[in-house]
mmCIF file of C-alpha atoms in Angstrom:
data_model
loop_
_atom_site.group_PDB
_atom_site.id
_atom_site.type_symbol
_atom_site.label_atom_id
_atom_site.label_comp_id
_atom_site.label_asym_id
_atom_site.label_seq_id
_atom_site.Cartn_x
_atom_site.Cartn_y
_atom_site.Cartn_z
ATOM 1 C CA UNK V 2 122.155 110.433 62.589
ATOM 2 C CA UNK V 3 121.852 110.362 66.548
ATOM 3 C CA UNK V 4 119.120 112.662 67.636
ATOM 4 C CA UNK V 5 119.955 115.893 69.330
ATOM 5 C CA UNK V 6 117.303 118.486 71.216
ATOM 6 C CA UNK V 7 115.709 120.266 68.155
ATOM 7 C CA UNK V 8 115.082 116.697 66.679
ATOM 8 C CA UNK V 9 111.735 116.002 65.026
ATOM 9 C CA UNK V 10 110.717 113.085 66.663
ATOM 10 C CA UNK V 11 106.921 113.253 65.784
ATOM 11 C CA UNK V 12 104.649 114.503 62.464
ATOM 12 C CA UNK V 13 101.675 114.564 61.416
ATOM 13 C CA UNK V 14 99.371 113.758 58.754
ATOM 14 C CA UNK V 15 101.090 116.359 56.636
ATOM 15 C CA UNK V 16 104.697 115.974 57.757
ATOM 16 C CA UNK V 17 104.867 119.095 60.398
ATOM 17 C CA UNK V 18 106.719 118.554 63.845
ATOM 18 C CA UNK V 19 104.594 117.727 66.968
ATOM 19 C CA UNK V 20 106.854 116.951 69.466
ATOM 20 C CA UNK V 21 110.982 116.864 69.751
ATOM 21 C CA UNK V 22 113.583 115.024 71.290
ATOM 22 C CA UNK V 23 113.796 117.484 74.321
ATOM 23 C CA UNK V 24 109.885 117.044 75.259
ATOM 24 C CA UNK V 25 109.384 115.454 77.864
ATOM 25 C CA UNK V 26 105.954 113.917 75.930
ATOM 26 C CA UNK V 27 106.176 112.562 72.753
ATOM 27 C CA UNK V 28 103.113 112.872 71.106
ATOM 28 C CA UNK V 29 102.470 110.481 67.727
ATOM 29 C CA UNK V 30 98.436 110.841 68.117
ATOM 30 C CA UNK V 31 98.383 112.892 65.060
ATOM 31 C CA UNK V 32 100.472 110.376 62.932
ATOM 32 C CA UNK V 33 99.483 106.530 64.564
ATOM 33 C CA UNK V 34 95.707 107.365 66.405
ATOM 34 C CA UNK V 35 93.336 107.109 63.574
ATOM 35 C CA UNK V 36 90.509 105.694 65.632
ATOM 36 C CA UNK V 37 89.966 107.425 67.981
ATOM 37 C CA UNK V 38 91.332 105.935 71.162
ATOM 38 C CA UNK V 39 92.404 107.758 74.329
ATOM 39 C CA UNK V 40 95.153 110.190 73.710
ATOM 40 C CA UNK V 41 97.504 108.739 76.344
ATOM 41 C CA UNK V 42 97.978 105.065 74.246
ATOM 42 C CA UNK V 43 99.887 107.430 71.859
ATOM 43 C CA UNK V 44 101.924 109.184 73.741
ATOM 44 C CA UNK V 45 105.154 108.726 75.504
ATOM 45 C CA UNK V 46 106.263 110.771 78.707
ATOM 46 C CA UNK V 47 109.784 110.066 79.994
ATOM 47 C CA UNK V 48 109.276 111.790 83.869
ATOM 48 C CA UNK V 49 113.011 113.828 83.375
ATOM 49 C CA UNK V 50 113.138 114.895 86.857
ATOM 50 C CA UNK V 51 112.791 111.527 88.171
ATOM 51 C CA UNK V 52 116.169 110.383 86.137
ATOM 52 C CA UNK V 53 119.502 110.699 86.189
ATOM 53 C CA UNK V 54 120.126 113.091 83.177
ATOM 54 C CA UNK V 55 122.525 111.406 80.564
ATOM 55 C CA UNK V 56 120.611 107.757 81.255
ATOM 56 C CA UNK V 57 117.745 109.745 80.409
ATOM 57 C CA UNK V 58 119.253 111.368 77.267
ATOM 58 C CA UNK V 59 120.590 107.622 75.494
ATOM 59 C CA UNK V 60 116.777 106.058 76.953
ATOM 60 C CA UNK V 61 115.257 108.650 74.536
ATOM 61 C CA UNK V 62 117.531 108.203 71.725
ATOM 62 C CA UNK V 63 117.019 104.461 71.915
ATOM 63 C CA UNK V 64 112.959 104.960 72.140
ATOM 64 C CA UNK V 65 114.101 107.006 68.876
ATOM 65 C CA UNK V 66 115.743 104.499 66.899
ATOM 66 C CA UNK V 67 113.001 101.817 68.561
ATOM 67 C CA UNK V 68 110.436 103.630 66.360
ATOM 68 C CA UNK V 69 111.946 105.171 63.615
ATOM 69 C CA UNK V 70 114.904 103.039 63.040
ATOM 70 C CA UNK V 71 117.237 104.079 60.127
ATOM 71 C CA UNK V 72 115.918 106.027 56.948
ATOM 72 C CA UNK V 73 113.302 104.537 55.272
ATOM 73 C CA UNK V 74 112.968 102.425 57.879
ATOM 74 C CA UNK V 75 109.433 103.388 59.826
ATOM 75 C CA UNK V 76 108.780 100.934 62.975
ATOM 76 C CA UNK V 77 111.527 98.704 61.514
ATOM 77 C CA UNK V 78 114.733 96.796 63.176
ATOM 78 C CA UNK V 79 116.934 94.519 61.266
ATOM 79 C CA UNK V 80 115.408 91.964 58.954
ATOM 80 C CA UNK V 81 112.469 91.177 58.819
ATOM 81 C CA UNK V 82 111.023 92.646 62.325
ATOM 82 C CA UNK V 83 108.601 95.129 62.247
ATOM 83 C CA UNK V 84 106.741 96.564 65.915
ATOM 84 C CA UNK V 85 103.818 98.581 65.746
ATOM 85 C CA UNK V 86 103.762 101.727 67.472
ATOM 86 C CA UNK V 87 102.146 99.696 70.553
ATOM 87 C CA UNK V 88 104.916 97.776 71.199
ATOM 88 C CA UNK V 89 107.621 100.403 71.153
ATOM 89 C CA UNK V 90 105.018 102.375 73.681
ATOM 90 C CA UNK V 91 104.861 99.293 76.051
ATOM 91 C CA UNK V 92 108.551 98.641 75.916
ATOM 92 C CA UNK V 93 109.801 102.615 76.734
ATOM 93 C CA UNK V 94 107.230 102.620 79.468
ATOM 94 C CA UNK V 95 108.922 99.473 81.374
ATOM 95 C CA UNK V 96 112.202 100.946 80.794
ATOM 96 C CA UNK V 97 111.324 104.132 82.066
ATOM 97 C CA UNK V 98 109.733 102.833 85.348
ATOM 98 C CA UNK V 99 113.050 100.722 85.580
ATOM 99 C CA UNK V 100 115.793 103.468 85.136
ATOM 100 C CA UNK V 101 114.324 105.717 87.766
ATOM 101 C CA UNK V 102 116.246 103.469 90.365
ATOM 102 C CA UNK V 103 119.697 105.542 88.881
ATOM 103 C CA UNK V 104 118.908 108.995 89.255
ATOM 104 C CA UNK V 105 121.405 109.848 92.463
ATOM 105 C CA UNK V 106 123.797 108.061 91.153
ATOM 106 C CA UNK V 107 126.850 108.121 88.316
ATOM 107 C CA UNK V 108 124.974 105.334 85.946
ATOM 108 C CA UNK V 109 124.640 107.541 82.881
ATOM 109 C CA UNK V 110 125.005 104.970 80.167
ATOM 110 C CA UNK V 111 123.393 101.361 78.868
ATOM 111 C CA UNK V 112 126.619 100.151 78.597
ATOM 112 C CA UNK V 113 126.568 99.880 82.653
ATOM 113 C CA UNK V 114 123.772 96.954 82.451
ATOM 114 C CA UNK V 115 126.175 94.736 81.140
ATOM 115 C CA UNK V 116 127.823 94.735 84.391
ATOM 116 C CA UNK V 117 126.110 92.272 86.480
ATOM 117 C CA UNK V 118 126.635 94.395 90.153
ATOM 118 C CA UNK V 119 124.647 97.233 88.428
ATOM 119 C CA UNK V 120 122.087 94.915 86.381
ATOM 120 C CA UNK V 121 121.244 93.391 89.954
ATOM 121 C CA UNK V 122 120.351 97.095 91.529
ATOM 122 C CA UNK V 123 116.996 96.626 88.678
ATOM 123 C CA UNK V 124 116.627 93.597 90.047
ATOM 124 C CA UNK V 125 116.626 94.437 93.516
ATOM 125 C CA UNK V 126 114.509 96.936 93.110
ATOM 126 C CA UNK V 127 111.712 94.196 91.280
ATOM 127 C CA UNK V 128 111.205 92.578 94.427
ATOM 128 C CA UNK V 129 108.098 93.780 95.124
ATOM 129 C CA UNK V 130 106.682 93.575 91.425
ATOM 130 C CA UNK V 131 104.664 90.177 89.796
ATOM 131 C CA UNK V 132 106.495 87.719 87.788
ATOM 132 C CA UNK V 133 104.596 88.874 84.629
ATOM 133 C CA UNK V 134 106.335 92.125 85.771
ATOM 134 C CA UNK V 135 109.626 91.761 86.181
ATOM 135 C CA UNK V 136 109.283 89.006 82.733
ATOM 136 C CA UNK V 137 107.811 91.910 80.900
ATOM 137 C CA UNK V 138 110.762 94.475 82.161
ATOM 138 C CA UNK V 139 113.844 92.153 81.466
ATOM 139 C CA UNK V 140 112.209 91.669 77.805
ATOM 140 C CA UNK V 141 111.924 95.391 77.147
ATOM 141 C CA UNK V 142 115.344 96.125 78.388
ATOM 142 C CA UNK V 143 116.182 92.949 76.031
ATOM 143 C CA UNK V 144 114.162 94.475 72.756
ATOM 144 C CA UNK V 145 116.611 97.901 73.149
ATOM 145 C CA UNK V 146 119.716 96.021 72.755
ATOM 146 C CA UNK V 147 118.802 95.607 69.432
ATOM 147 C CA UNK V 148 119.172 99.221 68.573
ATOM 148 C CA UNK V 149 122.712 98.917 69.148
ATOM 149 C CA UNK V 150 123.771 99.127 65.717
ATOM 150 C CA UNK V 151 122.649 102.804 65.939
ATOM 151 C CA UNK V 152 125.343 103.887 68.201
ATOM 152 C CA UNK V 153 129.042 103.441 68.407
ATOM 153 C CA UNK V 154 130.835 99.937 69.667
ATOM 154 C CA UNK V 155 131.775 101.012 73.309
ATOM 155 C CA UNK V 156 127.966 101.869 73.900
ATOM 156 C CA UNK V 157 126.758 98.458 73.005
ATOM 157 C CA UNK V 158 125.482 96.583 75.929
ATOM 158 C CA UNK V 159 123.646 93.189 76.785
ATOM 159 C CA UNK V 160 121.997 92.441 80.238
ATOM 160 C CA UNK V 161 123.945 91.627 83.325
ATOM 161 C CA UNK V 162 122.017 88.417 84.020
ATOM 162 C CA UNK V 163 123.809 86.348 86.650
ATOM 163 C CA UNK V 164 125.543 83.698 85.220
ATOM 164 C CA UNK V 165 123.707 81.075 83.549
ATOM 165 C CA UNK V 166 120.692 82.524 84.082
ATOM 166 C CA UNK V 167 117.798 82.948 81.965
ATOM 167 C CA UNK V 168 115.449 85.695 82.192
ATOM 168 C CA UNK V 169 112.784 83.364 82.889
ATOM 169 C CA UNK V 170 114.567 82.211 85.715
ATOM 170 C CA UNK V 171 115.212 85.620 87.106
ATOM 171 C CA UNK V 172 112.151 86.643 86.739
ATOM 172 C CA UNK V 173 110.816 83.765 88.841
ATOM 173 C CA UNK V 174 113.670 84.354 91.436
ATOM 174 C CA UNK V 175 113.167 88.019 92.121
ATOM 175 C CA UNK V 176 109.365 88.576 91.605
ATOM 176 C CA UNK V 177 107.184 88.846 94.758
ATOM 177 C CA UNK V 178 104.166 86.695 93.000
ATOM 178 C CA UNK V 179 104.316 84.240 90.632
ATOM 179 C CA UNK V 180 101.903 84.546 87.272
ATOM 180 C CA UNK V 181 99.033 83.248 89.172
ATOM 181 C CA UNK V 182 97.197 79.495 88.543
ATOM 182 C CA UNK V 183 93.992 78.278 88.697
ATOM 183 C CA UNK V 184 92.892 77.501 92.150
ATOM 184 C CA UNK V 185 91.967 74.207 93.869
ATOM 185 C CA UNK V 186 88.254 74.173 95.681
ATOM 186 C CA UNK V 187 88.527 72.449 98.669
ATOM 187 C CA UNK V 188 84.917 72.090 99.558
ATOM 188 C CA UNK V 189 85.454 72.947 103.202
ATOM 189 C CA UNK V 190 87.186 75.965 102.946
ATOM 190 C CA UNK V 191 84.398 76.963 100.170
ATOM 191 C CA UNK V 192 80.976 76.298 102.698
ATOM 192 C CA UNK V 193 83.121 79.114 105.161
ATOM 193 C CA UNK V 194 83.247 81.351 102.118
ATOM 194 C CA UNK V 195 79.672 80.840 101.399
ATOM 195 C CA UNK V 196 78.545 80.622 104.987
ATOM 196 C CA UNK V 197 80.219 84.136 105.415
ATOM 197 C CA UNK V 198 79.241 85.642 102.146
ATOM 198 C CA UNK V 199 75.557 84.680 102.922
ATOM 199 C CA UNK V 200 75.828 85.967 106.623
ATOM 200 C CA UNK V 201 77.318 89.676 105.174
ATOM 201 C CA UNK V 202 74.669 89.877 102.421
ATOM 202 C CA UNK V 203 71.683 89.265 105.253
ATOM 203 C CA UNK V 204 73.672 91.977 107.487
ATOM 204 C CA UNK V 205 73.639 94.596 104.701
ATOM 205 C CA UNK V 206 69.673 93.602 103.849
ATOM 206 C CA UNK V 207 68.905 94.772 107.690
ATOM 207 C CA UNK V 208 71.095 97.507 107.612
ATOM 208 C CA UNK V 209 69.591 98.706 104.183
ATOM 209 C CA UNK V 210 66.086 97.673 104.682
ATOM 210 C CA UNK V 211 64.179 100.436 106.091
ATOM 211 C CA UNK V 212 66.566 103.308 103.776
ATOM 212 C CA UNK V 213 65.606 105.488 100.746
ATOM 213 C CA UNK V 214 68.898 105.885 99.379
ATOM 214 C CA UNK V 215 72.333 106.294 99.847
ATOM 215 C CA UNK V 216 72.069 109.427 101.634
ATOM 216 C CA UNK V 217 69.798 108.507 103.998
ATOM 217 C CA UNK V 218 72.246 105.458 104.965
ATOM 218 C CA UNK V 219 74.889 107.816 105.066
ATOM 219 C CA UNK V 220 73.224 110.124 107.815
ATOM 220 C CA UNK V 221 71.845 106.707 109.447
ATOM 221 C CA UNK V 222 75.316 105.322 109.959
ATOM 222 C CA UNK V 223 77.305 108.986 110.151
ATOM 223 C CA UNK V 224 79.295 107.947 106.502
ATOM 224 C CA UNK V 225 80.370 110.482 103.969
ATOM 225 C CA UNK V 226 78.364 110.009 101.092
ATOM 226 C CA UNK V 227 81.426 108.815 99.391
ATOM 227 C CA UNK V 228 81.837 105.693 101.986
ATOM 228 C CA UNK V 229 77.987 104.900 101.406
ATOM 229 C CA UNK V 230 77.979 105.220 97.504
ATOM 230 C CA UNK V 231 81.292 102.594 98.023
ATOM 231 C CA UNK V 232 79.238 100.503 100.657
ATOM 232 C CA UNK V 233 76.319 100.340 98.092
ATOM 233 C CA UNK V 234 78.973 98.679 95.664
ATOM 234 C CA UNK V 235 80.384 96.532 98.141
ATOM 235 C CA UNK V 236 77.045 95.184 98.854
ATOM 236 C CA UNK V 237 75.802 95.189 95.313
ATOM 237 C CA UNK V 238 79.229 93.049 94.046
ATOM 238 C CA UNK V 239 78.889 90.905 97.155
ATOM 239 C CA UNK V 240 74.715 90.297 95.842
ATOM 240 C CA UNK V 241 75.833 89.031 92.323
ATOM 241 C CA UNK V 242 78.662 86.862 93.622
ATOM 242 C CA UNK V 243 76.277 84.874 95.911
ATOM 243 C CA UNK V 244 73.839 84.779 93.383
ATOM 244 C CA UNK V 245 76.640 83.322 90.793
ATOM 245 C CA UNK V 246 77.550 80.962 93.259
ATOM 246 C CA UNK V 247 74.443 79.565 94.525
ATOM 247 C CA UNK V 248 72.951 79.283 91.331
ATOM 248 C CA UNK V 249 75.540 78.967 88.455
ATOM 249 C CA UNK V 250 74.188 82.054 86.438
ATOM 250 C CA UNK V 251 76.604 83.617 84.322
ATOM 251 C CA UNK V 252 77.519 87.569 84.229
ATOM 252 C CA UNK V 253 75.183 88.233 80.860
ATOM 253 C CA UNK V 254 72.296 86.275 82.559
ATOM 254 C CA UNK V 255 72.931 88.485 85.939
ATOM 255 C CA UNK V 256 72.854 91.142 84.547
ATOM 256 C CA UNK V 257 69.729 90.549 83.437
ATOM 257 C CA UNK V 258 67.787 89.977 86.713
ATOM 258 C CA UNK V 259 65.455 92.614 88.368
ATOM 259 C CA UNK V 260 63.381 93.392 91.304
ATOM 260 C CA UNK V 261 60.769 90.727 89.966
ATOM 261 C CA UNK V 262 62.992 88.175 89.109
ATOM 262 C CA UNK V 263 62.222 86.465 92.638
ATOM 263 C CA UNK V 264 59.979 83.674 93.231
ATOM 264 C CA UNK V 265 59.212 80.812 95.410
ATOM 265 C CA UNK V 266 57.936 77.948 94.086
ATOM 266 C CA UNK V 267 56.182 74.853 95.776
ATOM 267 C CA UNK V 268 57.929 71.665 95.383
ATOM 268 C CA UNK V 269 56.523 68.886 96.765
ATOM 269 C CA UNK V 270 56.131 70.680 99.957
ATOM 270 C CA UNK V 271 59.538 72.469 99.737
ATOM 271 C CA UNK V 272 59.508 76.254 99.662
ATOM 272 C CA UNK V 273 62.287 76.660 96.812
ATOM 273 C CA UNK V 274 63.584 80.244 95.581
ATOM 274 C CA UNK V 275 64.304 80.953 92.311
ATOM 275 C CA UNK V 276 65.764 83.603 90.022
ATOM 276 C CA UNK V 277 63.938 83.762 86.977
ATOM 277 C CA UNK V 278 65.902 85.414 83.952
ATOM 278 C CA UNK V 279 66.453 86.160 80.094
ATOM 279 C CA UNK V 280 69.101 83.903 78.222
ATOM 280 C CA UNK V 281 70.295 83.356 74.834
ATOM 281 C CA UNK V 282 72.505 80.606 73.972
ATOM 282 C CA UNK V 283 71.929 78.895 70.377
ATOM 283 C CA UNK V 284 67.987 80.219 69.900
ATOM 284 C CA UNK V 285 67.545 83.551 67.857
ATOM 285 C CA UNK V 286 65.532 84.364 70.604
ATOM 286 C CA UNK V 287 66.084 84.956 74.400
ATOM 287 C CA UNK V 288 64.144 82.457 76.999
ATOM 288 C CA UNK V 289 63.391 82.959 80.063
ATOM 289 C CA UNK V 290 65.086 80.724 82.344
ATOM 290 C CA UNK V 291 64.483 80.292 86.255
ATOM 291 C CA UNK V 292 67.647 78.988 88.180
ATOM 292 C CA UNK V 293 67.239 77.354 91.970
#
């Protein structure tokens, strides 16, 4: 039965309504969060006045049919697919940040994707998002085709991909960043970084090294306390990442470092710093470990 206002879209643990169709949060904490997590992973909020209104009105009742499906039926599609609640969360949410391109306009059904001039307004409007993105949008548009069966033959629809035209392909084509790779050191390039890192880490030590605090380098250098409590974290991530770098010392073994860690050492007539630490790798125990 398609949904109407005063439909009981979530329970819970005893069967009694928590939210309906025409809320504009659905709520399923009662009936799907039974750990504890933050409220907001179990709820889904559809923004109405930032859609055009009869879109809005078949989005919902596909989110509907998404998680309920037919009678008997909870979190189920056809055969032998089954979503949990997650999934149906993550795939309203893209759709909902997608259809807000159509609210001045007269696109008030799914069956207007199918046309490709009206499918290419999404994409248009993807250009500034990452591949991963616009991959992740085009497959939750995808996953509420297969609802379809809920609703009569002239409101079926597919997506308006360009001809011969995968959505891998599209996604790659209209994204404004690609999924990212791993990146090539060229050692050059890396003694600048290092070189500059190093010279902004001895800047902030003279800058910090006659203050208390944070307040007192705030009055020092006329900063809100705000900007110096952001400068102090600036400095602080730009401290570990030099000493990652020049020493190879992973996070856990960072984090582990304090104002006596420091220590020069003679060798063979070289001053040499070192950072001494606490590790555990395949002892029950932690060592302590000193890194050059």
């Amino acid at each position: 039965v398609m949904p109407d206002d005063r439909t009981v879209v979530s329970i819970d643990k005893d069967g009694n309504p928590v939210s309906y169709f025409a809320d504009d949060i659905w709520d399923f904490n009662a009936f799907f969060n039974l750990s504890g997590e933050i409220k907001s992973k179990y709820q889904i909020k559809f923004f109405s006045e930032q859609h055009q209104p009869k879109l809005l009105i078949e989005l919902k009742q596909r989110i509907y049919f998404l998680i309920w499906g037919a009678k008997g039926e909870l979190l189920h599609m056809g055969g032998e697919t089954f979503r949990k609640f997650s999934q149906c969360r993550n795939t309203a949410n893209y759709v909902i940040n997608t259809l807000k391109c159509f609210k001045n306009t007269a696109i008030d059904s799914f069956t207007y994707l199918s046309n490709e001039l009206v499918f290419s307004q999404i994409l248009h409007n993807s250009q500034t998002l990452s591949e991963r993105t616009v991959l992740q949008t085009l497959h939750a548009l995808s996953v509420l085709t297969q609802v379809n069966k809920h609703f009569p033959p002239q409101y079926h629809y597919s997506l308006g991909l360009p001809e011969e035209k995968t959505i891998d392909q599209i996604a790659k084509q209209y994204a404004a960043s690609g999924k990212g790779h791993y990146p090539t050191i060229i050692p050059v390039i890396y003694e600048q970084l290092m070189g500059q890192l190093m010279r902004h880490v001895s800047d902030a030590y003279e800058k910090l090294s006659d203050l208390s605090d944070v307040i007192a380098y705030a009055r020092k250098y006329g900063l809100t306390e705000k900007q110096a409590v952001n400068d102090f974290r600036m400095i602080e991530g730009a401290c570990f990442m030099t000493c990652a770098a020049f020493t190879g010392m992973r996070i856990i073994e960072l984090t582990q470092i304090d104002s006596t860690s420091n220590k020069e050492i003679d060798l063979d007539g070289i001053q040499l710093c070192t950072l001494r630490s606490r590790t555990k790798k395949l002892e029950p125990l932690p060592r302590e470990d000193a890194w050059a």
